[in-house]
Structures are given as C-alpha cells and as structure tokens.
C-alpha cells in the first residue's frame, strides 16, 4: 500500500513539474518547464521534439526519484494538442516501469 501511494505521488510530481511554469514557485524561480510557452507554436513534429526535450530536461533536473526511459510527444492535429506519454522507472523500487499519459493544449 505504501508503494502504491508513493507511485501515485511520484506520478503527480512528474506531471506537476511539466505543467509548472518557471517563476511560479516562489522560492525556486527556475523550477518547472517552459512547455506552456512552446504550446503556442504550430502543432507539428518540430514543436513535438522541442516539448520532448524540455520534458526530459526538467525531469532530469527536478525529479531525482525517477529514471526517464522514454518521452513520446505526438501532435494531435484534430484536437490542436499534443499527446504526451512519459515512461519512467522509480529508482530504488523493484517495480515495472510506470507510464504517465496526458494531453497538452494551449490555455489562454
């Protein structure tokens, strides 16, 4: 049960890091990712690669509990969004890799 709670907490932390804009956290102005700014670019493969790189960078900097296995960002042209799939392994726990899936879309 404790492992399950930790898994959920880590999944929420991964998602929060990706969705937090730098400057939003008061005592750590560099915390977060600039994914929100990238979302206002064209929905295409080039932007998807930029988002992948930003997600990998921010997670390697701010989430030491996970080892990133893969980050996949696919442009969804019909919905004007990017579908994100992050595959990671929790360090120090003998569990199979976890996956976190969510959609990124620009908000006004």
Coordinates of N, CA, C and O in Angstrom, one line a residue:
X1 N 0.8 -1.2 0.0 CA 0.0 0.0 0.0 C 0.9 1.3 0.0 O 0.6 2.2 -0.7
X2 N 2.0 1.2 0.7 CA 2.8 2.4 0.8 C 3.5 2.6 -0.6 O 3.6 3.8 -1.0
X3 N 3.9 1.6 -1.2 CA 4.5 1.7 -2.6 C 3.5 2.3 -3.5 O 3.8 3.2 -4.3
X4 N 2.2 1.9 -3.5 CA 1.2 2.4 -4.3 C 1.0 3.9 -4.1 O 0.9 4.7 -5.0
X5 N 1.0 4.4 -2.9 CA 0.9 5.8 -2.5 C 2.1 6.5 -3.1 O 2.0 7.6 -3.6
X6 N 3.3 6.0 -2.9 CA 4.5 6.6 -3.4 C 4.5 6.7 -4.9 O 4.9 7.7 -5.5
X7 N 4.0 5.6 -5.6 CA 3.9 5.7 -7.1 C 3.0 6.8 -7.5 O 3.3 7.5 -8.5
X8 N 1.8 6.9 -6.9 CA 0.9 8.0 -7.2 C 1.5 9.4 -7.0 O 1.3 10.3 -7.8
X9 N 2.2 9.5 -5.9 CA 2.8 10.8 -5.5 C 3.8 11.2 -6.5 O 3.9 12.3 -7.0
X10 N 4.6 10.2 -7.0 CA 5.7 10.5 -7.9 C 5.0 10.8 -9.3 O 5.5 11.7 -10.0
X11 N 4.0 10.1 -9.7 CA 3.3 10.4 -10.9 C 2.8 11.8 -10.9 O 2.9 12.6 -11.9
X12 N 2.2 12.2 -9.8 CA 1.7 13.6 -9.7 C 2.8 14.6 -9.7 O 2.7 15.7 -10.3
X13 N 3.9 14.3 -9.1 CA 5.1 15.2 -9.1 C 5.6 15.4 -10.5 O 6.0 16.5 -10.9
X14 N 5.7 14.3 -11.3 CA 6.2 14.4 -12.6 C 5.3 15.3 -13.5 O 5.8 16.2 -14.2
X15 N 4.0 15.1 -13.3 CA 3.1 15.9 -14.1 C 3.1 17.3 -13.7 O 3.1 18.3 -14.5
X16 N 3.2 17.6 -12.4 CA 3.3 19.0 -11.9 C 4.6 19.7 -12.3 O 4.5 20.9 -12.6
X17 N 5.7 19.0 -12.4 CA 6.9 19.6 -12.9 C 6.8 20.0 -14.3 O 7.1 21.1 -14.7
X18 N 6.2 19.2 -15.1 CA 6.0 19.5 -16.5 C 5.0 20.7 -16.7 O 5.2 21.6 -17.6
X19 N 4.0 20.8 -15.9 CA 3.0 21.8 -16.1 C 3.2 23.1 -15.3 O 2.5 24.1 -15.5
X20 N 4.3 23.1 -14.5 CA 4.6 24.3 -13.7 C 5.5 25.2 -14.6 O 6.5 24.8 -15.2
X21 N 5.1 26.5 -14.6 CA 5.9 27.5 -15.4 C 7.0 28.0 -14.5 O 6.8 28.3 -13.3
X22 N 8.2 28.2 -15.0 CA 9.3 28.8 -14.2 C 8.9 30.2 -13.7 O 8.3 30.9 -14.4
X23 N 9.1 30.4 -12.4 CA 8.7 31.6 -11.8 C 7.4 31.4 -11.0 O 7.1 32.3 -10.2
X24 N 6.8 30.3 -11.1 CA 5.5 30.1 -10.4 C 5.7 29.6 -9.0 O 4.9 29.9 -8.1
X25 N 6.8 29.0 -8.8 CA 7.2 28.5 -7.4 C 8.0 29.6 -6.8 O 9.1 29.9 -7.2
X26 N 7.6 30.1 -5.7 CA 8.1 31.4 -5.1 C 9.6 31.3 -4.8 O 10.4 32.1 -5.2
X27 N 10.0 30.3 -4.0 CA 11.4 30.2 -3.6 C 12.4 29.5 -4.5 O 13.5 29.3 -4.2
X28 N 11.8 29.0 -5.6 CA 12.7 28.4 -6.6 C 12.2 28.8 -8.0 O 11.4 28.1 -8.7
X29 N 12.6 30.0 -8.4 CA 12.1 30.6 -9.7 C 12.5 29.8 -11.0 O 11.8 30.0 -12.0
X30 N 13.5 28.9 -10.9 CA 13.8 28.1 -12.1 C 13.0 26.8 -12.2 O 13.1 26.1 -13.2
X31 N 12.3 26.5 -11.1 CA 11.6 25.2 -11.1 C 10.5 25.2 -12.2 O 9.8 26.1 -12.4
X32 N 10.4 24.0 -12.8 CA 9.3 23.8 -13.8 C 9.8 23.7 -15.2 O 11.0 23.5 -15.4
X33 N 8.9 23.9 -16.2 CA 9.3 23.7 -17.6 C 8.7 24.8 -18.4 O 7.7 25.4 -18.0
X34 N 9.3 25.1 -19.5 CA 8.7 26.1 -20.4 C 7.8 25.5 -21.5 O 7.6 26.1 -22.6
X35 N 7.2 24.4 -21.2 CA 6.3 23.7 -22.1 C 5.1 24.6 -22.4 O 4.6 24.6 -23.6
X36 N 4.6 25.3 -21.5 CA 3.5 26.2 -21.7 C 3.7 27.3 -22.8 O 2.8 27.6 -23.5
X37 N 4.9 27.8 -22.9 CA 5.3 28.7 -23.9 C 5.4 28.0 -25.3 O 5.0 28.6 -26.3
X38 N 5.9 26.8 -25.3 CA 6.1 26.1 -26.5 C 4.7 25.7 -27.1 O 4.6 25.6 -28.4
X39 N 3.7 25.5 -26.3 CA 2.4 25.1 -26.8 C 1.8 26.1 -27.7 O 0.8 25.8 -28.5
X40 N 2.2 27.3 -27.8 CA 1.6 28.3 -28.6 C 2.3 28.4 -30.0 O 1.9 29.2 -30.9
X41 N 3.2 27.5 -30.2 CA 3.8 27.3 -31.5 C 2.9 26.4 -32.4 O 1.9 25.9 -31.9
X42 N 3.2 26.2 -33.6 CA 2.4 25.4 -34.5 C 2.4 23.9 -34.0 O 3.4 23.4 -33.4
X43 N 1.3 23.3 -34.2 CA 1.2 21.8 -33.8 C 1.8 21.0 -35.0 O 1.2 20.8 -36.0
X44 N 3.1 20.7 -34.7 CA 3.8 19.9 -35.8 C 4.9 19.1 -35.1 O 5.0 19.1 -33.9
X45 N 5.6 18.3 -35.9 CA 6.6 17.4 -35.4 C 7.8 18.2 -34.7 O 8.4 17.7 -33.8
X46 N 8.1 19.3 -35.3 CA 9.2 20.1 -34.8 C 8.9 20.6 -33.3 O 9.8 20.5 -32.4
X47 N 7.7 21.1 -33.1 CA 7.3 21.5 -31.8 C 7.2 20.3 -30.9 O 7.6 20.5 -29.7
X48 N 6.8 19.2 -31.3 CA 6.7 18.0 -30.5 C 8.1 17.6 -30.0 O 8.3 17.2 -28.8
X49 N 9.1 17.7 -30.8 CA 10.5 17.4 -30.4 C 11.0 18.4 -29.4 O 11.6 18.0 -28.4
X50 N 10.6 19.7 -29.5 CA 11.0 20.7 -28.6 C 10.4 20.4 -27.2 O 11.0 20.6 -26.2
X51 N 9.1 20.0 -27.2 CA 8.4 19.6 -26.0 C 9.1 18.4 -25.3 O 9.3 18.4 -24.1
X52 N 9.4 17.4 -26.1 CA 10.1 16.2 -25.6 C 11.4 16.6 -24.9 O 11.7 16.2 -23.8
X53 N 12.2 17.4 -25.6 CA 13.5 17.9 -25.0 C 13.3 18.6 -23.7 O 14.0 18.4 -22.7
X54 N 12.3 19.5 -23.6 CA 12.0 20.3 -22.4 C 11.6 19.4 -21.3 O 12.0 19.6 -20.1
X55 N 10.7 18.4 -21.6 CA 10.2 17.5 -20.5 C 11.4 16.7 -20.0 O 11.5 16.5 -18.8
X56 N 12.2 16.1 -20.9 CA 13.4 15.4 -20.4 C 14.3 16.2 -19.5 O 14.8 15.8 -18.5
X57 N 14.5 17.4 -20.0 CA 15.4 18.3 -19.2 C 14.9 18.7 -17.9 O 15.6 18.6 -16.9
X58 N 13.6 19.1 -17.8 CA 13.1 19.5 -16.5 C 13.0 18.3 -15.5 O 13.2 18.5 -14.3
X59 N 12.6 17.1 -16.0 CA 12.5 16.0 -15.1 C 13.9 15.5 -14.6 O 14.0 15.1 -13.5
X60 N 14.9 15.6 -15.5 CA 16.2 15.2 -15.0 C 16.8 16.2 -14.0 O 17.5 15.8 -13.1
X61 N 16.3 17.4 -14.1 CA 16.8 18.4 -13.1 C 16.0 18.4 -11.8 O 16.6 18.7 -10.7
X62 N 14.7 18.1 -11.8 CA 13.9 18.3 -10.7 C 13.2 17.1 -10.1 O 12.5 17.2 -9.1
X63 N 13.4 15.9 -10.7 CA 12.8 14.7 -10.1 C 13.8 13.6 -10.0 O 13.9 12.8 -10.9
X64 N 14.6 13.6 -8.9 CA 15.7 12.6 -8.8 C 15.2 11.2 -8.5 O 15.9 10.2 -8.5
X65 N 13.9 11.0 -8.2 CA 13.3 9.7 -7.8 C 13.1 8.8 -9.0 O 12.7 7.7 -8.9
X66 N 13.1 9.4 -10.2 CA 12.8 8.6 -11.4 C 13.9 8.6 -12.4 O 14.7 9.5 -12.5
X67 N 14.0 7.5 -13.2 CA 14.9 7.4 -14.3 C 14.0 7.4 -15.6 O 13.1 6.6 -15.7
X68 N 14.1 8.4 -16.4 CA 13.3 8.5 -17.6 C 13.7 7.5 -18.6 O 14.9 7.4 -19.0
X69 N 12.8 6.7 -19.1 CA 13.1 5.7 -20.1 C 12.7 6.2 -21.5 O 13.5 6.1 -22.4
X70 N 11.6 6.9 -21.6 CA 11.2 7.4 -22.9 C 10.2 8.5 -22.7 O 9.3 8.5 -21.7
X71 N 10.2 9.5 -23.5 CA 9.2 10.6 -23.6 C 8.7 10.6 -25.0 O 9.5 10.8 -25.9
X72 N 7.4 10.5 -25.2 CA 6.9 10.5 -26.5 C 5.8 11.6 -26.6 O 4.9 11.6 -25.8
X73 N 6.0 12.5 -27.5 CA 5.0 13.6 -27.7 C 4.6 13.5 -29.2 O 5.4 13.6 -30.1
X74 N 3.3 13.3 -29.3 CA 2.7 13.2 -30.6 C 1.7 14.4 -30.9 O 0.9 14.6 -30.1
X75 N 1.9 15.1 -32.0 CA 0.9 16.2 -32.3 C -0.4 15.6 -32.7 O -0.5 14.6 -33.4
X76 N -1.5 16.1 -32.1 CA -2.8 15.7 -32.4 C -3.5 16.9 -33.2 O -4.0 17.8 -32.5
X77 N -3.4 16.8 -34.5 CA -3.9 17.9 -35.3 C -5.4 18.2 -35.2 O -5.8 19.4 -35.2
X78 N -6.2 17.2 -35.0 CA -7.6 17.4 -34.9 C -8.0 18.1 -33.7 O -9.0 18.9 -33.7
X79 N -7.4 17.9 -32.6 CA -7.7 18.5 -31.3 C -6.8 19.7 -31.0 O -7.0 20.3 -29.9
X80 N -5.9 20.0 -31.8 CA -4.9 21.1 -31.6 C -4.2 21.0 -30.2 O -4.2 21.9 -29.4
X81 N -3.7 19.8 -30.0 CA -3.0 19.5 -28.8 C -1.9 18.5 -29.0 O -1.7 18.0 -30.1
X82 N -1.1 18.2 -28.0 CA 0.0 17.3 -28.1 C -0.3 16.2 -27.0 O -0.6 16.5 -25.9
X83 N -0.2 14.9 -27.5 CA -0.5 13.8 -26.6 C 0.9 13.3 -26.1 O 1.8 13.0 -26.9
X84 N 1.1 13.3 -24.7 CA 2.3 13.0 -24.1 C 2.3 11.7 -23.4 O 1.3 11.4 -22.7
X85 N 3.3 10.9 -23.6 CA 3.4 9.6 -22.9 C 4.9 9.6 -22.3 O 5.8 9.6 -23.0
X86 N 4.9 9.5 -21.0 CA 6.2 9.5 -20.3 C 6.4 8.1 -19.6 O 5.5 7.7 -18.8
X87 N 7.4 7.4 -20.0 CA 7.7 6.1 -19.4 C 8.9 6.3 -18.5 O 10.0 6.8 -18.9
X88 N 8.8 5.9 -17.2 CA 9.9 6.1 -16.3 C 9.9 4.9 -15.3 O 9.0 4.2 -15.1
X89 N 11.1 4.8 -14.7 CA 11.3 3.8 -13.6 C 11.6 4.5 -12.3 O 12.4 5.5 -12.3
X90 N 10.9 4.1 -11.3 CA 11.2 4.7 -10.0 C 12.5 4.1 -9.4 O 12.6 2.8 -9.3
X91 N 13.4 4.9 -9.0 CA 14.7 4.5 -8.6 C 14.6 3.9 -7.2 O 13.9 4.5 -6.3
X92 N 15.2 2.8 -6.9 CA 15.2 2.2 -5.6 C 14.0 1.3 -5.3 O 13.9 0.8 -4.2
X93 N 13.1 1.1 -6.2 CA 12.0 0.2 -6.0 C 11.9 -0.8 -7.1 O 12.1 -0.5 -8.3
X94 N 11.7 -2.0 -6.7 CA 11.7 -3.1 -7.7 C 10.3 -3.3 -8.3 O 9.5 -4.1 -7.9
X95 N 9.9 -2.3 -9.2 CA 8.6 -2.3 -9.9 C 8.8 -2.2 -11.4 O 9.9 -1.7 -11.8
X96 N 7.9 -2.7 -12.1 CA 8.0 -2.5 -13.6 C 7.9 -1.0 -13.9 O 7.4 -0.2 -13.1
X97 N 8.4 -0.6 -15.1 CA 8.3 0.9 -15.5 C 6.8 1.4 -15.4 O 5.9 0.7 -15.7
X98 N 6.7 2.6 -15.0 CA 5.4 3.3 -15.0 C 5.2 4.2 -16.2 O 6.2 4.6 -16.8
X99 N 4.0 4.4 -16.5 CA 3.7 5.3 -17.6 C 2.7 6.4 -17.2 O 1.8 6.1 -16.4
X100 N 2.9 7.6 -17.7 CA 2.1 8.7 -17.4 C 1.7 9.3 -18.7 O 2.5 9.6 -19.5
X101 N 0.4 9.4 -18.9 CA -0.2 9.9 -20.2 C -1.1 11.1 -20.0 O -2.0 11.0 -19.1
X102 N -0.9 12.1 -20.7 CA -1.8 13.3 -20.6 C -1.7 14.1 -21.9 O -0.8 13.9 -22.7
X103 N -2.6 15.0 -22.0 CA -2.6 15.9 -23.2 C -2.2 17.3 -22.8 O -2.5 17.8 -21.8
X104 N -1.4 17.9 -23.7 CA -1.0 19.3 -23.5 C -1.7 20.2 -24.6 O -1.6 19.9 -25.8
X105 N -2.4 21.2 -24.1 CA -3.0 22.1 -25.1 C -2.9 23.5 -24.6 O -2.8 23.7 -23.4
X106 N -2.8 24.5 -25.5 CA -2.6 25.8 -25.0 C -3.8 26.4 -24.3 O -4.9 26.1 -24.7
X107 N -3.5 27.1 -23.2 CA -4.6 27.7 -22.5 C -4.4 29.2 -22.5 O -3.3 29.7 -22.6
X108 N -5.5 30.0 -22.5 CA -5.4 31.4 -22.6 C -5.0 32.0 -21.4 O -5.3 31.8 -20.3

